[in-house]
Amino acid sequence: MINTQEMDGWARLGPLALREGETAQAQIYACLREALISGYFQPGEEISLRRTAAVLGTSVTPVREALRQLESDGGLEVWGGNRVLRVPILTEAELNDIRDIRLELEGFAATLAIEKITAAQIRIIANACAMMRRAADERNADRYLESNWRFHKLIYRAAERPVLMGVIEGMWLRVGPLIRHAVTSPNHFARSMESHDLAEQALRDRDADALRAAIVKDISDAAIDLGATLKQNEGGAD
């Protein structure tokens, strides 16, 4: 059985310790963006302004601005007659579009990363892969998804292409909430870890083609589970 620790996204967040030198809005935005990418919240889940402020332990004003920014990014949407903010529910066409964009951009970023990545960065990425492996063995979806995003993010950031990285993060922002459901698919962990192990070895070998192939395999395999999950959710809503 998959262990999701029986807690919702709010319980995973907790109070936010604000840092000096950076606005509260920027820190709240970064926190919520990371939470959406890591699948803390479910598709269709409402994101209340006051509840968010209460959970993070901040005032309402910077939360309001952060939520507006996330709406602008496509991570949240206004829904219903009461115009509440919620996590978007992807259509099959949107999911396929995101998959195709990810295949091109993340494969490209991985190829660029090989040219610049350092031995120290590879060690950190290998650590993220090891954490994923332990989480997979324990069937712990929370830790797996957090390490999964960290693994991919570290590879792509090594390319030193901030605009490209921003677009990639935008795609993960949209698909992250659905990924949490997809990990319950049979053999998802095994297929996913096979791709990650191949990617780690390609990094050690500094083989750009092998790294790109591993990333493409990972995205393609995950897309199958995401599509199946989307259909199940649509069926449940009928």
Tab-separated table of C-alpha atoms in Angstrom:
chain	number	residue	atom	x	y	z
A	1	MET	CA	0.000	0.000	0.000
A	2	ILE	CA	1.218	3.529	-0.810
A	3	ASN	CA	1.953	5.551	2.315
A	4	THR	CA	0.822	9.141	1.851
A	5	GLN	CA	1.122	9.813	5.585
A	6	GLU	CA	-2.624	10.475	5.769
A	7	MET	CA	-2.281	14.253	5.760
A	8	ASP	CA	-3.507	16.984	3.456
A	9	GLY	CA	-1.393	19.693	1.853
A	10	TRP	CA	-1.970	22.119	4.692
A	11	ALA	CA	-0.547	19.712	7.256
A	12	ARG	CA	2.549	19.263	5.094
A	13	LEU	CA	3.135	23.020	4.995
A	14	GLY	CA	3.052	24.316	8.554
A	15	PRO	CA	4.233	27.765	9.735
A	16	LEU	CA	6.604	29.608	7.404
A	17	ALA	CA	9.783	31.031	8.966
A	18	LEU	CA	10.277	34.295	7.066
A	19	ARG	CA	13.835	35.325	6.210
A	20	GLU	CA	15.269	38.836	6.212
A	21	GLY	CA	16.212	40.403	2.915
A	22	GLU	CA	13.299	38.929	0.957
A	23	THR	CA	9.681	40.041	0.893
A	24	ALA	CA	7.022	37.968	2.633
A	25	GLN	CA	5.118	37.740	-0.651
A	26	ALA	CA	8.112	36.251	-2.471
A	27	GLN	CA	8.691	33.668	0.249
A	28	ILE	CA	5.022	32.694	0.453
A	29	TYR	CA	4.871	32.410	-3.330
A	30	ALA	CA	7.967	30.197	-3.429
A	31	CYS	CA	6.599	27.992	-0.633
A	32	LEU	CA	3.201	27.483	-2.284
A	33	ARG	CA	4.749	26.991	-5.718
A	34	GLU	CA	7.008	24.264	-4.365
A	35	ALA	CA	4.025	22.666	-2.603
A	36	LEU	CA	2.004	22.562	-5.825
A	37	ILE	CA	4.928	21.154	-7.826
A	38	SER	CA	5.496	18.464	-5.173
A	39	GLY	CA	1.840	17.438	-5.261
A	40	TYR	CA	0.830	18.620	-1.792
A	41	PHE	CA	-2.582	19.670	-3.111
A	42	GLN	CA	-5.072	17.698	-5.179
A	43	PRO	CA	-6.654	18.739	-8.502
A	44	GLY	CA	-9.835	20.656	-7.717
A	45	GLU	CA	-8.821	21.455	-4.132
A	46	GLU	CA	-9.825	24.945	-3.010
A	47	ILE	CA	-7.069	27.235	-1.740
A	48	SER	CA	-8.548	29.634	0.821
A	49	LEU	CA	-6.848	32.973	1.393
A	50	ARG	CA	-7.488	33.041	5.130
A	51	ARG	CA	-6.666	29.374	5.675
A	52	THR	CA	-3.389	29.761	3.810
A	53	ALA	CA	-2.456	32.775	5.923
A	54	ALA	CA	-3.391	30.931	9.123
A	55	VAL	CA	-1.386	27.801	8.236
A	56	LEU	CA	1.690	29.770	7.159
A	57	GLY	CA	1.384	32.117	10.135
A	58	THR	CA	1.480	35.281	8.010
A	59	SER	CA	-0.817	38.210	7.311
A	60	VAL	CA	-3.425	38.040	4.572
A	61	THR	CA	-2.017	40.722	2.255
A	62	PRO	CA	1.196	38.973	1.078
A	63	VAL	CA	-0.725	35.701	0.751
A	64	ARG	CA	-3.276	37.404	-1.502
A	65	GLU	CA	-0.545	38.707	-3.786
A	66	ALA	CA	1.228	35.328	-3.861
A	67	LEU	CA	-2.002	33.559	-4.808
A	68	ARG	CA	-2.637	36.069	-7.578
A	69	GLN	CA	0.816	35.381	-8.946
A	70	LEU	CA	0.212	31.622	-8.849
A	71	GLU	CA	-3.083	32.159	-10.681
A	72	SER	CA	-1.207	34.161	-13.321
A	73	ASP	CA	1.305	31.290	-13.623
A	74	GLY	CA	-1.479	28.750	-14.209
A	75	GLY	CA	-0.942	26.971	-10.887
A	76	LEU	CA	-4.350	28.086	-9.601
A	77	GLU	CA	-7.618	29.084	-11.241
A	78	VAL	CA	-10.768	31.009	-10.345
A	79	TRP	CA	-13.737	28.663	-10.303
A	80	GLY	CA	-17.500	28.657	-9.699
A	81	GLY	CA	-20.081	31.285	-8.916
A	82	ASN	CA	-18.290	32.234	-5.718
A	83	ARG	CA	-15.064	32.707	-7.707
A	84	VAL	CA	-12.952	30.628	-5.329
A	85	LEU	CA	-9.355	29.751	-6.091
A	86	ARG	CA	-8.649	26.092	-6.691
A	87	VAL	CA	-6.020	23.784	-8.116
A	88	PRO	CA	-6.866	23.301	-11.820
A	89	ILE	CA	-8.255	20.003	-13.084
A	90	LEU	CA	-6.411	19.141	-16.281
A	91	THR	CA	-8.145	17.856	-19.380
A	92	GLU	CA	-6.648	14.998	-21.386
A	93	ALA	CA	-5.671	17.453	-24.141
A	94	GLU	CA	-3.886	19.707	-21.635
A	95	LEU	CA	-2.076	16.753	-20.111
A	96	ASN	CA	-0.878	15.588	-23.535
A	97	ASP	CA	0.242	19.121	-24.373
A	98	ILE	CA	2.251	19.368	-21.148
A	99	ARG	CA	3.793	15.940	-21.793
A	100	ASP	CA	4.978	16.939	-25.275
A	101	ILE	CA	6.417	20.235	-24.035
A	102	ARG	CA	8.198	18.490	-21.164
A	103	LEU	CA	9.710	15.894	-23.484
A	104	GLU	CA	11.309	18.599	-25.609
A	105	LEU	CA	12.339	21.088	-22.942
A	106	GLU	CA	13.530	18.702	-20.237
A	107	GLY	CA	15.377	16.554	-22.742
A	108	PHE	CA	17.057	19.697	-24.054
A	109	ALA	CA	17.907	20.951	-20.547
A	110	ALA	CA	19.415	17.574	-19.653
A	111	THR	CA	21.635	17.683	-22.735
A	112	LEU	CA	22.843	21.178	-21.847
A	113	ALA	CA	23.445	20.158	-18.235
A	114	ILE	CA	26.023	17.536	-19.232
A	115	GLU	CA	28.255	20.296	-20.615
A	116	LYS	CA	28.439	22.212	-17.322
A	117	ILE	CA	27.629	19.891	-14.451
A	118	THR	CA	30.318	19.445	-11.811
A	119	ALA	CA	31.319	16.376	-9.835
A	120	ALA	CA	29.945	18.019	-6.683
A	121	GLN	CA	26.564	18.567	-8.344
A	122	ILE	CA	26.470	14.953	-9.501
A	123	ARG	CA	27.047	13.790	-5.924
A	124	ILE	CA	24.109	15.894	-4.703
A	125	ILE	CA	21.891	14.536	-7.483
A	126	ALA	CA	22.953	10.990	-6.604
A	127	ASN	CA	21.924	11.684	-3.022
A	128	ALA	CA	18.472	12.777	-4.205
A	129	CYS	CA	18.235	9.558	-6.212
A	130	ALA	CA	19.185	7.510	-3.136
A	131	MET	CA	16.489	9.282	-1.128
A	132	MET	CA	13.965	8.454	-3.840
A	133	ARG	CA	15.024	4.823	-3.761
A	134	ARG	CA	14.494	4.608	-0.004
A	135	ALA	CA	11.121	6.315	-0.292
A	136	ALA	CA	10.114	3.909	-3.078
A	137	ASP	CA	11.120	0.908	-0.956
A	138	GLU	CA	9.008	2.290	1.889
A	139	ARG	CA	6.167	3.191	-0.485
A	140	ASN	CA	6.288	6.728	0.915
A	141	ALA	CA	4.706	8.997	-1.693
A	142	ASP	CA	5.436	12.249	0.140
A	143	ARG	CA	9.191	11.785	0.400
A	144	TYR	CA	9.349	10.222	-3.049
A	145	LEU	CA	7.708	13.172	-4.776
A	146	GLU	CA	9.789	15.734	-2.913
A	147	SER	CA	13.012	13.926	-3.855
A	148	ASN	CA	11.794	13.382	-7.412
A	149	TRP	CA	11.336	17.107	-8.010
A	150	ARG	CA	14.678	17.853	-6.333
A	151	PHE	CA	16.416	15.276	-8.559
A	152	HIS	CA	15.043	16.747	-11.772
A	153	LYS	CA	15.462	20.361	-10.654
A	154	LEU	CA	19.134	19.860	-9.812
A	155	ILE	CA	19.845	18.361	-13.236
A	156	TYR	CA	18.087	21.107	-15.192
A	157	ARG	CA	19.524	23.954	-13.114
A	158	ALA	CA	23.007	22.682	-13.928
A	159	ALA	CA	22.327	23.837	-17.510
A	160	GLU	CA	22.419	27.441	-16.226
A	161	ARG	CA	19.510	28.517	-18.417
A	162	PRO	CA	17.160	30.430	-16.063
A	163	VAL	CA	14.503	31.204	-18.690
A	164	LEU	CA	14.365	27.557	-19.751
A	165	MET	CA	14.220	26.510	-16.091
A	166	GLY	CA	11.302	28.872	-15.501
A	167	VAL	CA	9.287	27.307	-18.324
A	168	ILE	CA	10.041	23.788	-17.050
A	169	GLU	CA	8.922	24.750	-13.555
A	170	GLY	CA	5.714	26.136	-15.059
A	171	MET	CA	4.934	22.744	-16.569
A	172	TRP	CA	5.622	20.957	-13.259
A	173	LEU	CA	3.421	23.504	-11.489
A	174	ARG	CA	0.484	22.426	-13.633
A	175	VAL	CA	1.045	18.678	-13.487
A	176	GLY	CA	2.371	18.302	-9.920
A	177	PRO	CA	-1.007	17.853	-8.208
A	178	LEU	CA	-1.890	14.970	-10.534
A	179	ILE	CA	1.460	13.202	-10.055
A	180	ARG	CA	0.618	12.406	-6.418
A	181	HIS	CA	-2.323	10.293	-7.590
A	182	ALA	CA	-0.272	8.635	-10.316
A	183	VAL	CA	2.204	7.096	-7.862
A	184	THR	CA	-0.555	4.704	-6.788
A	185	SER	CA	-0.458	3.077	-10.239
A	186	PRO	CA	0.891	-0.489	-10.290
A	187	ASN	CA	4.681	-0.621	-10.766
A	188	HIS	CA	4.982	3.180	-10.920
A	189	PHE	CA	7.837	3.295	-8.422
A	190	ALA	CA	9.756	0.518	-10.193
A	191	ARG	CA	9.460	2.108	-13.642
A	192	SER	CA	10.270	5.549	-12.306
A	193	MET	CA	13.347	4.395	-10.406
A	194	GLU	CA	14.613	2.525	-13.466
A	195	SER	CA	14.623	5.828	-15.369
A	196	HIS	CA	16.231	7.711	-12.504
A	197	ASP	CA	18.973	5.103	-12.124
A	198	LEU	CA	19.679	5.346	-15.854
A	199	ALA	CA	19.820	9.140	-15.584
A	200	GLU	CA	22.227	8.997	-12.648
A	201	GLN	CA	24.545	6.619	-14.504
A	202	ALA	CA	24.418	8.826	-17.606
A	203	LEU	CA	25.468	11.792	-15.477
A	204	ARG	CA	28.424	9.841	-14.076
A	205	ASP	CA	29.385	8.798	-17.614
A	206	ARG	CA	28.730	12.329	-18.900
A	207	ASP	CA	26.686	10.787	-21.704
A	208	ALA	CA	24.286	13.437	-23.005
A	209	ASP	CA	22.353	11.070	-25.284
A	210	ALA	CA	21.835	8.517	-22.522
A	211	LEU	CA	20.737	11.211	-20.073
A	212	ARG	CA	18.227	12.631	-22.529
A	213	ALA	CA	16.895	9.138	-23.256
A	214	ALA	CA	16.447	8.457	-19.529
A	215	ILE	CA	14.580	11.732	-18.989
A	216	VAL	CA	12.343	11.075	-22.006
A	217	LYS	CA	11.608	7.556	-20.727
A	218	ASP	CA	10.740	8.901	-17.285
A	219	ILE	CA	8.331	11.525	-18.647
A	220	SER	CA	6.756	9.113	-21.150
A	221	ASP	CA	6.208	6.353	-18.591
A	222	ALA	CA	4.800	8.798	-16.052
A	223	ALA	CA	2.456	10.263	-18.669
A	224	ILE	CA	0.819	6.861	-19.092
A	225	ASP	CA	0.070	6.685	-15.362
A	226	LEU	CA	-1.056	10.320	-15.303
A	227	GLY	CA	-3.452	9.685	-18.177
A	228	ALA	CA	-4.893	6.621	-16.478
A	229	THR	CA	-5.305	8.580	-13.240
A	230	LEU	CA	-7.038	11.406	-15.074
A	231	LYS	CA	-9.517	8.984	-16.630
A	232	GLN	CA	-10.227	7.390	-13.238
A	233	ASN	CA	-10.891	10.788	-11.706
A	234	GLU	CA	-13.198	11.738	-14.570
A	235	GLY	CA	-15.044	8.450	-14.158
A	236	GLY	CA	-15.445	9.046	-10.452
A	237	ALA	CA	-16.928	12.453	-11.104
A	238	ASP	CA	-19.734	11.079	-13.304
